[in-house]
XYZ file of C-alpha atoms in Angstrom:
603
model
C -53.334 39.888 -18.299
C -50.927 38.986 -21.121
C -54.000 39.504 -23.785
C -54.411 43.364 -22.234
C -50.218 43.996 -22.298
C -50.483 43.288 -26.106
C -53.329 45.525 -26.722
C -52.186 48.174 -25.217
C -48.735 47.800 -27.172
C -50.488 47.696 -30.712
C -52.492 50.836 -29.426
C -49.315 52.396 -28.375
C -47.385 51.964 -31.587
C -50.385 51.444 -34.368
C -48.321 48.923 -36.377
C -47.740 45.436 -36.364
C -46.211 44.131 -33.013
C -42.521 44.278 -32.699
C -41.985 40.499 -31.498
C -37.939 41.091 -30.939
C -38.130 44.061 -29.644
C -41.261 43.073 -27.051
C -39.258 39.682 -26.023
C -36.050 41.647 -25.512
C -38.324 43.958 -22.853
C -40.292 41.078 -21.216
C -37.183 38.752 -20.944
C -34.463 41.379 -20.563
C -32.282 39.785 -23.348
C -32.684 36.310 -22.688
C -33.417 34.091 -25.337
C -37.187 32.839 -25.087
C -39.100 32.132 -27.822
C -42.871 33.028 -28.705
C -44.540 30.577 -30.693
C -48.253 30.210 -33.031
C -48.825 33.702 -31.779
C -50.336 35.429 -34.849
C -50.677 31.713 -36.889
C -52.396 29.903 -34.189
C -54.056 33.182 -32.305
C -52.605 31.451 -29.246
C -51.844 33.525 -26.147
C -49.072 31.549 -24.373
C -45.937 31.583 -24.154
C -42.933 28.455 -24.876
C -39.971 28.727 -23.477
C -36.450 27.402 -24.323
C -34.248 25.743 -22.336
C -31.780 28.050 -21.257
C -28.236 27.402 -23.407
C -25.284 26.149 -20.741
C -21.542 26.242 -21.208
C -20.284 22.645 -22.533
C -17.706 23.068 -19.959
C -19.565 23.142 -16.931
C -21.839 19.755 -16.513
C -19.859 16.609 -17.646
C -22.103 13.102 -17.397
C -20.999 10.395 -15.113
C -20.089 6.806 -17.340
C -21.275 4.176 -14.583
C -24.615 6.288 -13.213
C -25.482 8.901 -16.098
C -25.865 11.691 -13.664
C -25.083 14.741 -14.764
C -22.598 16.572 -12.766
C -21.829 19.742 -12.130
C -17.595 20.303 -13.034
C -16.781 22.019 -9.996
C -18.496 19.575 -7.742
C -16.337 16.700 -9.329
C -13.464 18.461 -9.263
C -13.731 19.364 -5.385
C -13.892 15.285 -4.872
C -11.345 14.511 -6.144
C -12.829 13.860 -9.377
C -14.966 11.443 -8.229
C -18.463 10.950 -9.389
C -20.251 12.411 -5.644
C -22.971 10.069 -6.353
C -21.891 6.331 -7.183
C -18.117 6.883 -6.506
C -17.258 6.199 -9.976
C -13.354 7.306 -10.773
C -13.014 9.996 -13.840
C -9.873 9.317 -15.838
C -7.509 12.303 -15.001
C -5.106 13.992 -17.495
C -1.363 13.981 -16.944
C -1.242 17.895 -15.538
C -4.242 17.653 -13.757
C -2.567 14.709 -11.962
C 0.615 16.443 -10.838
C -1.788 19.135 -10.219
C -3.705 17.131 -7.691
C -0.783 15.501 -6.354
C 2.791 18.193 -6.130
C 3.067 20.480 -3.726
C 1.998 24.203 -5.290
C 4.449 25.449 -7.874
C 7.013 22.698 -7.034
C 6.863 20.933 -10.193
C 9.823 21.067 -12.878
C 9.334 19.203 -16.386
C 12.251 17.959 -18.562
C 12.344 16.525 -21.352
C 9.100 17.764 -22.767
C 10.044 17.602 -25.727
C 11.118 14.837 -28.306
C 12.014 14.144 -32.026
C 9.326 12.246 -33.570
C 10.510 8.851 -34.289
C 9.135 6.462 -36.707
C 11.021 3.179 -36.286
C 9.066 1.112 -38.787
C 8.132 3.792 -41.181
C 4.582 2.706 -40.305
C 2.333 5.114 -42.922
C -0.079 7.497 -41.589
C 1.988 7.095 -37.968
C 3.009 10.699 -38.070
C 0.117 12.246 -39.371
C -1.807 10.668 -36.092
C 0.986 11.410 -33.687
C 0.375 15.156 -34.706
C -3.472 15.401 -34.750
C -3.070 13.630 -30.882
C -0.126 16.728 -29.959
C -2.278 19.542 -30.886
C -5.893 18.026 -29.694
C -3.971 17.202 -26.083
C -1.292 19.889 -26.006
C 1.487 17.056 -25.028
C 4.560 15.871 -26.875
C 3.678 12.699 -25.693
C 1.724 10.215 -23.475
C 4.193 10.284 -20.438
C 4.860 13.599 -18.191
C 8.188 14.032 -16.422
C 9.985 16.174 -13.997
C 10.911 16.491 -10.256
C 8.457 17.465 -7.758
C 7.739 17.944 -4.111
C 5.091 16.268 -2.212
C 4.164 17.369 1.402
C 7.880 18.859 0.943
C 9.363 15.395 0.088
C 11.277 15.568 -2.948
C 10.882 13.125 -6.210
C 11.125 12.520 -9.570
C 7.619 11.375 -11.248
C 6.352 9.995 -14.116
C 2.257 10.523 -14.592
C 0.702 8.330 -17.859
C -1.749 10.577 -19.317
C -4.486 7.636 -21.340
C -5.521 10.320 -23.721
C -2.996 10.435 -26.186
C -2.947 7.363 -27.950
C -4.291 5.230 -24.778
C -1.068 5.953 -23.546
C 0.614 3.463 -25.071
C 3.891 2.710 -25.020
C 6.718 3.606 -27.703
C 10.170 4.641 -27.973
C 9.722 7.871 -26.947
C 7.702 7.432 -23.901
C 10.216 4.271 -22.783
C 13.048 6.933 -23.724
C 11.250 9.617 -21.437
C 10.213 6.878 -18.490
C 14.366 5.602 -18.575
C 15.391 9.222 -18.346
C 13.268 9.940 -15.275
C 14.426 6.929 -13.421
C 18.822 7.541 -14.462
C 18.143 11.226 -13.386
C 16.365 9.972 -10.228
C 18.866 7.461 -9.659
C 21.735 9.796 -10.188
C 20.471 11.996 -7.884
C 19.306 9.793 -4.858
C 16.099 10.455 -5.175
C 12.943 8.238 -5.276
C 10.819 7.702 -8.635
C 7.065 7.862 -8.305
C 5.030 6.880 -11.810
C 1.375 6.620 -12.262
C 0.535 3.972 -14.601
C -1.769 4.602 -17.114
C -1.868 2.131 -20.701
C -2.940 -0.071 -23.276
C 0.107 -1.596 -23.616
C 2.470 -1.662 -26.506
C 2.156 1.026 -29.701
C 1.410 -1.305 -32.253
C 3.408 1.262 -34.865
C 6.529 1.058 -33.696
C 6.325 -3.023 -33.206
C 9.718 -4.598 -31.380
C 11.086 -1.098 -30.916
C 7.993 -0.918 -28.861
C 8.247 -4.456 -27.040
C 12.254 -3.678 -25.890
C 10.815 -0.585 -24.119
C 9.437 -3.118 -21.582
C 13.122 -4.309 -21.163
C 14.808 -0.719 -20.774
C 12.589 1.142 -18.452
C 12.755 -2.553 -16.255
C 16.603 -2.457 -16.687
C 16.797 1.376 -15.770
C 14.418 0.809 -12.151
C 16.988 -2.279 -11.446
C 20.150 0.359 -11.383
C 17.523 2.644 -9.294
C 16.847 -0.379 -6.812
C 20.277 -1.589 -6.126
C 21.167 2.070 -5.106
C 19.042 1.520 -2.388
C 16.604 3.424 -3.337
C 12.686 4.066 -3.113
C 10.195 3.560 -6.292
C 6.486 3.717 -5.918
C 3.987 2.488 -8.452
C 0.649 3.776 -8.821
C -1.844 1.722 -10.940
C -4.657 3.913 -12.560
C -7.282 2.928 -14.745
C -6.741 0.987 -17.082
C -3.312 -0.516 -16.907
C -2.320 -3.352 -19.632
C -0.092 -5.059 -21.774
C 3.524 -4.311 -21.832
C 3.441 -1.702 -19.149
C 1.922 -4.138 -16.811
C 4.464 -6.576 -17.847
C 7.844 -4.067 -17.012
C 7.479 -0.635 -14.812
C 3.761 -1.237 -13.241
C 4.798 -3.939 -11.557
C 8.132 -3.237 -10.264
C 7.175 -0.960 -7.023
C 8.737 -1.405 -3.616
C 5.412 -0.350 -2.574
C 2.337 -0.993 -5.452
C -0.700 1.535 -4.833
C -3.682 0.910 -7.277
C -6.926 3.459 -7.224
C -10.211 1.635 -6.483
C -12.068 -0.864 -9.269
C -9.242 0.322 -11.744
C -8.510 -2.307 -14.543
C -5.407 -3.691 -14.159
C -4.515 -6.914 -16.617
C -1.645 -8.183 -18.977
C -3.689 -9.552 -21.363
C -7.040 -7.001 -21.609
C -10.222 -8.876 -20.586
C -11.443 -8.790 -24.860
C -8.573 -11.237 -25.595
C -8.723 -13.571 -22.339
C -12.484 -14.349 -23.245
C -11.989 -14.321 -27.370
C -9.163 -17.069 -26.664
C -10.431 -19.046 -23.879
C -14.529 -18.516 -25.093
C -15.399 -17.794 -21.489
C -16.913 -15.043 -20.340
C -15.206 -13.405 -17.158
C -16.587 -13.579 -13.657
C -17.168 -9.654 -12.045
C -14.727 -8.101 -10.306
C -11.724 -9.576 -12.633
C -8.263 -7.730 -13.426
C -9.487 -5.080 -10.740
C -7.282 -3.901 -7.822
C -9.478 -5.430 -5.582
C -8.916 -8.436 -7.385
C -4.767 -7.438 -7.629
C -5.376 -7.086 -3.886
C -6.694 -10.252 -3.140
C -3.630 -11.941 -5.418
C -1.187 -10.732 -3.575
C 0.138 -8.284 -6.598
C -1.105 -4.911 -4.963
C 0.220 -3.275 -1.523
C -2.818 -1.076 -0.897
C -5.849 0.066 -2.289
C -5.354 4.036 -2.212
C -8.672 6.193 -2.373
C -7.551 9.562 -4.658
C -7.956 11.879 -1.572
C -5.739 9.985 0.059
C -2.739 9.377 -2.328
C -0.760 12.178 -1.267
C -0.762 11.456 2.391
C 0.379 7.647 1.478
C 2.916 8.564 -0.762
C 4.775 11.401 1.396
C 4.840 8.640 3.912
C 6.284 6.127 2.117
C 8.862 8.603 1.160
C 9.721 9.476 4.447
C 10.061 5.740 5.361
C 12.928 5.700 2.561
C 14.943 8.374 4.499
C 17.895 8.064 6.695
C 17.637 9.667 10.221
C 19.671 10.858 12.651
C 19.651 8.373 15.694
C 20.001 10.252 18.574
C 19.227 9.104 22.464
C 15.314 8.271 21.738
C 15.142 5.496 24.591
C 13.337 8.573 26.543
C 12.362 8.286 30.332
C 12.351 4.854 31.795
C 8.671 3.569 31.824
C 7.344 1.758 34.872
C 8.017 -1.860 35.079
C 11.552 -3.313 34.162
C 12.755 -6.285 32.235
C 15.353 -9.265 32.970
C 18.082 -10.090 30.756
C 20.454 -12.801 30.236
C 23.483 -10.639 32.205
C 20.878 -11.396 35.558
C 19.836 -14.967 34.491
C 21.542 -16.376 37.379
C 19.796 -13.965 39.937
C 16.919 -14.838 38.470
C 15.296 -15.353 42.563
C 15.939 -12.001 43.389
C 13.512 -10.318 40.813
C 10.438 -9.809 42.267
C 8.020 -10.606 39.168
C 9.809 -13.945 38.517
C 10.040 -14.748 42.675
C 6.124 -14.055 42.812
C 5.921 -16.594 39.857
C 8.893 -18.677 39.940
C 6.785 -21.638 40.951
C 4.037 -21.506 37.896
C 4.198 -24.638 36.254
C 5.116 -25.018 32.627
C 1.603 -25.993 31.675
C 0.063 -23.363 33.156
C 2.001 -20.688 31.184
C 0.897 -22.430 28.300
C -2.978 -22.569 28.857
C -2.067 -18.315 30.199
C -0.312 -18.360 26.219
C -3.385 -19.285 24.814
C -6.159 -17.544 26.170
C -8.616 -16.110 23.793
C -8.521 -12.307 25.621
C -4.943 -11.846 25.818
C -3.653 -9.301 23.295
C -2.578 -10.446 20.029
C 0.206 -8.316 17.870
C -1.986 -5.850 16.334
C -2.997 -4.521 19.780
C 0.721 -3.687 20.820
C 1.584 -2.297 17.324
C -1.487 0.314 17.840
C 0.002 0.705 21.142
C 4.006 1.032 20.985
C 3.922 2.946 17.147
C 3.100 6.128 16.593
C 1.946 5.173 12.642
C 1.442 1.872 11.241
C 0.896 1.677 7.407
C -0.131 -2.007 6.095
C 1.382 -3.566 2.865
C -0.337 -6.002 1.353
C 0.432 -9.376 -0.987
C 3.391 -11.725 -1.795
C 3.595 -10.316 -5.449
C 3.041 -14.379 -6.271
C 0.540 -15.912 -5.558
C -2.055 -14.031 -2.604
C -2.480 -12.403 0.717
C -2.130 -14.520 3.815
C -3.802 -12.550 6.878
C -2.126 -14.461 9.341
C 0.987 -12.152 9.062
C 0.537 -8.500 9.033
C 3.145 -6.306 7.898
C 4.287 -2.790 7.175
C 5.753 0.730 7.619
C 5.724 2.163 10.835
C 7.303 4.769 12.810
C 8.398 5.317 16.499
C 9.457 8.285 17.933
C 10.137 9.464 14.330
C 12.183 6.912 13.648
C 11.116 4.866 10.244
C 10.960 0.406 11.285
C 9.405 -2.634 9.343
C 6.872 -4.067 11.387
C 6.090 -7.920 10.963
C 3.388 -9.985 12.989
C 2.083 -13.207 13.420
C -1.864 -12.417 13.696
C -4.493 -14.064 15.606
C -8.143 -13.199 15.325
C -9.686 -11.235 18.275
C -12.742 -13.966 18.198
C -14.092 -16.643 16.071
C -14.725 -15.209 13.011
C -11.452 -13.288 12.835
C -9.596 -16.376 13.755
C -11.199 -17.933 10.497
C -10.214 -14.984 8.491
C -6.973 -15.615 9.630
C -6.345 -18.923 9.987
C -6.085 -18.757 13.615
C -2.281 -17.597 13.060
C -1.083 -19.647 11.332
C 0.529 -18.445 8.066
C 0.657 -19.780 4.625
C 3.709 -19.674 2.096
C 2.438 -16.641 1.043
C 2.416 -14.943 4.231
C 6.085 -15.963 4.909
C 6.844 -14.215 1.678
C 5.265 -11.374 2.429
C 7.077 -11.432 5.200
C 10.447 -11.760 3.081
C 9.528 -8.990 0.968
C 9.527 -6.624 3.358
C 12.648 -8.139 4.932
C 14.733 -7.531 2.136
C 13.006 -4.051 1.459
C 14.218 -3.276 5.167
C 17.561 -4.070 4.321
C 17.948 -2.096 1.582
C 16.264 0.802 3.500
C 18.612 0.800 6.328
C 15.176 0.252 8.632
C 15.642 -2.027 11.588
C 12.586 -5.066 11.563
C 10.687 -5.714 14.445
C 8.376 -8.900 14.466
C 5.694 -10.448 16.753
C 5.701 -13.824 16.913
C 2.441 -15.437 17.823
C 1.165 -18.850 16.126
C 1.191 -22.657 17.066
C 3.113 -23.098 13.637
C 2.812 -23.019 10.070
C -0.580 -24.295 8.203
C 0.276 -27.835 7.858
C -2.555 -28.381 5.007
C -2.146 -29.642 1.608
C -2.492 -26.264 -0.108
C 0.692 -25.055 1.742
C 2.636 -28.031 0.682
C 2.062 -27.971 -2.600
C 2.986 -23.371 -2.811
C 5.955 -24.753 -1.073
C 5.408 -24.334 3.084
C 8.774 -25.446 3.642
C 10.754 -23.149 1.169
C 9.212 -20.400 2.091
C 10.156 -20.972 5.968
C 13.723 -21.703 4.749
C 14.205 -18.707 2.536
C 13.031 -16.421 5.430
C 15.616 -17.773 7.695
C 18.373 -17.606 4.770
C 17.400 -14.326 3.872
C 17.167 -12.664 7.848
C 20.716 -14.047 8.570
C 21.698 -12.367 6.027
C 20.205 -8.656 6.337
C 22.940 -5.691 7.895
C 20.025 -4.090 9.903
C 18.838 -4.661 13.354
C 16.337 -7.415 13.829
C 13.941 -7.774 17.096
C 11.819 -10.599 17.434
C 9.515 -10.457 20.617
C 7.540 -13.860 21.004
C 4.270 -12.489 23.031
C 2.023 -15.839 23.375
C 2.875 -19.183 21.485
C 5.876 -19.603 19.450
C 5.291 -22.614 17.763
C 8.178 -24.118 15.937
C 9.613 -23.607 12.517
C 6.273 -21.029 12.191
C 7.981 -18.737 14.887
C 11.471 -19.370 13.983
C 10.701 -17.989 10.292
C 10.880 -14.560 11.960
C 12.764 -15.086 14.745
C 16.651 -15.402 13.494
C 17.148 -12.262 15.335
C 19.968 -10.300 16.969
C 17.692 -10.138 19.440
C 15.027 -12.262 20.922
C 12.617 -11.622 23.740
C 9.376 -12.948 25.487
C 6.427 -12.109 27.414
C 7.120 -13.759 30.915
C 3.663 -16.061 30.236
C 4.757 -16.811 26.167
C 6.438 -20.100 25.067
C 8.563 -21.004 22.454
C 9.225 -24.902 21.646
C 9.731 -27.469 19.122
C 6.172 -27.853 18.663
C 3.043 -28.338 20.986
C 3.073 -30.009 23.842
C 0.410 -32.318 22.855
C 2.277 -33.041 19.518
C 5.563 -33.641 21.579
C 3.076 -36.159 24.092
C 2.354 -37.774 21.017
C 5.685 -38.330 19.383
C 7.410 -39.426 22.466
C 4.737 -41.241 24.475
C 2.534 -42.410 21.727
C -0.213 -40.307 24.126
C -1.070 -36.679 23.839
C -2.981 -36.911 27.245
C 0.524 -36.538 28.772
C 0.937 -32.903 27.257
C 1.438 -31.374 31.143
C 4.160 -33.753 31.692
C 6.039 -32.977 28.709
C 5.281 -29.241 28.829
C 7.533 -29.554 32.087
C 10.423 -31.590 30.203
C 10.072 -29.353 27.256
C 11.781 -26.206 28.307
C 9.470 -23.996 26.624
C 9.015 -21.079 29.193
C 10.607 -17.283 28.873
C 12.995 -18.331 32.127
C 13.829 -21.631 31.164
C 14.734 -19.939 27.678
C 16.829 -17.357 29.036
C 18.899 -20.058 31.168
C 19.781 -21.446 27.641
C 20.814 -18.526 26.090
C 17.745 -18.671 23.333
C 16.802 -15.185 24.265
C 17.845 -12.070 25.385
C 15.439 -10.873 27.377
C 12.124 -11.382 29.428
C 9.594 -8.943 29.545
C 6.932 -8.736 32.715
C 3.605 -9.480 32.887
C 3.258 -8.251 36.446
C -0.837 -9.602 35.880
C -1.116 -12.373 32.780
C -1.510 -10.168 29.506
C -5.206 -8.837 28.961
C -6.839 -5.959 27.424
C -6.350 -4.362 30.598
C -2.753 -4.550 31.122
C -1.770 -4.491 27.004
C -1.182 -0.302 27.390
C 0.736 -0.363 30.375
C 2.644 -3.249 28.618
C 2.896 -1.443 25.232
C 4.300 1.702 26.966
C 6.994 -0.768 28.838
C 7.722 -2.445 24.941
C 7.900 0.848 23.363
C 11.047 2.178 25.807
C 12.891 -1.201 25.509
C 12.433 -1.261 21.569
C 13.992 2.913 21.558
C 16.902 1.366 23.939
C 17.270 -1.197 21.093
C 16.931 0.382 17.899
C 19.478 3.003 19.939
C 22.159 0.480 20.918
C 22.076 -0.726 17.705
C 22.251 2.260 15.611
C 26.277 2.806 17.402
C 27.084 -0.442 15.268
C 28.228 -0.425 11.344
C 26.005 -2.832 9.348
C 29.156 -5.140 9.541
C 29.219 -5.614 13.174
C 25.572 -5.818 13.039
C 25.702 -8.867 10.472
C 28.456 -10.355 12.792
C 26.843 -10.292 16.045
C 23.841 -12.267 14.719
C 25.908 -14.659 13.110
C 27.775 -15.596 15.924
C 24.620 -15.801 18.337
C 23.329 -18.586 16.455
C 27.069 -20.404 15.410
C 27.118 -20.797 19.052
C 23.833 -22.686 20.055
């Protein structure tokens, strides 16, 4: 068919056969090309891969796919087939990130400075200016996110692996006085290779400014959030990166002091997989979450709004059905009908109720009572204890630090976490977030639930009994309210850690004692067989607590605690903890301090 079309052309014209013209009318302009024709005498026809944009596919760096640019950008700029994270520029960032049009740069622009006279240091600091369009490798300005208002800092790797010199420490310290002057929090996304070799020490005392800057910002009581992007190294890991009240890191990102080249070149071993990531941050105790990209904005606006003071009006609400006894009825204790029905349960028997495998544990009532829960992560020195949870959460609006003693839900969870009983590091995780409270203005309210502290070798050595000690130093101390509510076993030292309270209240069918009754048999009667007798001598129920004045305030179990009854109990918890956080909210942070003080002067 093709052989007759060029026939009839070169019968048509009688000359040679116009190839341009003739692919121009077969292809309609497109650029094919016809080769061997008239050489070769072939008939057939190759064709040319069509010419595409450079701008439109880009090629994933873990898979090799090739990706079409509007498809990454949609997720997030995230490879849609492994997950792989593309590095994002500084613009794009706040792009991603600020509310639409609410972003306002300052000091864009900076005298080049040249400390060292280091030679061919300006010529490259210009090349990277107009190839990037940036003044330098730090962004800064105020912003808006979900309509919360910050000042933010975004690293952008390109120019000059973002590294860091006077310039960008001037620009970083600027952010943070302007935020601090102006009560607002500082957000920065990390993004280096460290220190800019050309400018040497000038370079190095950058580490000490912006860190001396974000230490004016923090005793003003106010919120900074890092966010650690890959990579993140050297002297920016050393200052700023790791300062955050709250630490967010993006998923497999490399985050290091020393960058993994050196470590192996100076110890001549090669790393294990999975080193200097977040995850492994995460698992250190150095990171507070994990934050997927699409979910960054959410977090952050959050955290914000944890930061901010409220109004406390009446938020106690209706009265919820069931009722609690405090220490004002302790001597009518026979007229309340939950305690007459149970007046007579023996000591022993509370404690084998305490302990059952299906009654709820504290993550159950904080899904229950709060209307948000956000978990932090890490001791920022040494790991990640599971047996305490803590974190952000919020109840009828009103922003609280949430702290838990956490038991596993069956075997394998109990393993995971140690069956509730917390490390050193989970007691200064616990701390952290104590003195992050208090510097909030957010009341604290903590679950107590363990048989004690993890008496094994590992915890004496990181220091078991410190970190006890420093939590009960540092919650005596703190000017907001405090709620402890034991809800199974409160097991010595490990439930008085969080339990120097202005308040303290049980479950009806928890105990709180010195230690177990079978450690107390043994102690005393050389015979832990004899743990029902001593559980009877010991004192160690909600009503013979409340006759001594330990605690405020006994909450019912009108059935022993199960997965049945946790909602109805949760609702009852939630109205009692609004009555609190309410009564307390009338007090200055003086009388607050006071009130606590002299509750325990007098036992």
């Amino acid at each position: 068919m093709l052989k007759d079309f060029f026939n009839q052309k070169k019968t048509e014209t009688g000359s040679k056969l116009n190839l341009d013209k003739l692919r121009g009318r077969i292809t309609g302009g497109r650029s094919y090309v016809f080769s061997g024709e008239e050489k070769n005498k072939k008939k057939y026809i190759s064709i040319k891969k069509p010419e595409v944009p450079n701008d439109c596919y880009r090629k994933c760096p873990k898979c090799g796919k090739a990706l079409y640019n509007q498809d990454v950008k949609e997720n997030n700029y995230i490879c849609p087939s492994c997950g792989e994270y593309f590095r994002v520029h500084a613009y794009r960032r706040i792009e991603m990130l600020c509310d639409e049009g609410s972003f306002e740069e300052f000091n864009q622009e900076m005298d080049f400075v040249n400390p060292l006279d280091f030679p061919g240091y300006e010529k490259k600091l210009r090349l990277q200016q107009e190839k990037y369009k940036l003044n330098e490798a730090v962004i800064t300005g105020f912003c808006k996110i979900k309509n919360e208002a910050a000042v933010i800092c975004v690293c952008d790797s390109r120019f000059i692996m973002s590294s860091m010199g006077y310039n960008f420490g001037e620009k970083v310290t600027r952010a943070i006085e302007t935020a601090t002057m102006k009560k607002l929090p500082v957000i920065i996304y990390c993004a280096s290779g460290g220190a800019r070799m050309q400018e040497g020490i000038v370079s190095l005392m950058q580490m000490a400014k912006t860190s001396a800057a974000l230490k004016k910002h923090h005793d003003e009581g106010l919120l900074y959030i890092s966010v650690l992007t890959n990579p993140t190294t050297g002297g920016v890991t050393a200052s700023f990166a790791m300062l955050g009240d709250v630490i967010l890191a993006e998923p497999k990102a490399l985050i290091g002091f020393a960058g993994p080249r050196v470590i192996e070149q100076t110890i001549g071993q090669k790393l294990p997989d999975g080193f200097q990531s977040s995850e492994f941050l995460l698992e250190h105790g150095f990171v507070d979450i994990i934050a997927e990209r699409e979910k960054q904005r959410d977090l952050i606006s959050y955290i914000i709004r944890s930061y901010k003071r409220h109004d406390y009006i009446d938020i106690s609400g209706e009265t919820v059905g069931g009722w609690s006894v405090g220490r004002e009825s302790a001597g009518k204790l026979k007229g309340a009908d939950f305690l007459s029905k149970n007046a007579n349960t023996r000591a022993w028997d509370r404690v084998e109720l305490s302990r059952r495998s299906d009654r709820p544990k504290a993550l159950d009532y904080i899904e229950n009572i709060f209307d948000s829960f956000l978990e932090l992560h890490g001791d920022r020195h040494f790991g990640d204890d599971r047996a305490i949870v803590a974190g952000l959460a919020e109840i009828k609006g009103i922003p609280v630090t949430v702290i838990a003693e956490q038991k596993g839900r069956n075997v394998k969870e109990n393993i995971d976490r140690n069956f509730g009983m917390p490390d050193p590091e989970g007691y200064r995780k616990a701390l952290r977030l104590i003195l992050e409270a208090d510097r909030a203005g957010r009341p604290i309210i903590c679950f107590v639930d363990t048989p004690g502290a993890y008496p094994g070798i590992s915890s004496e050595e990181r220091g078991q009994g410190e970190a006890i000690a420093r939590c009960l130093f540092e919650l005596s101390g703190v000017k907001v309210p405090v709620l402890s509510i034991v809800i199974s076993e409160g097991g010595s030292g490990g439930a008085l850690a969080l339990s120097l309270a202005n308040e303290v209240w049980m479950l009806e069918n928890a105990t709180y004692s010195i230690l177990s009754p079978e450690g107390f048999a043994s102690i005393l009667y050389k015979d832990a067989k004899r743990a029902k007798e001593a559980a009877e001598l010991m004192k160690i129920t909600a009503r013979d607590l409340l006759n001594l004045n330990v605690i405020e305030k006994v909450i019912p179990e009108l059935k022993p605690a199960d997965k049945d009854s946790v909602l109805e109990l949760s609702r009852l918890m939630k109205n009692e903890i609004c009555s609190f956080i309410e009564k307390y909210e009338k007090l200055t942070k003086d009388e607050i301090y006071n009130k606590k003080q002299q509750k325990f002067r007098n036992l």
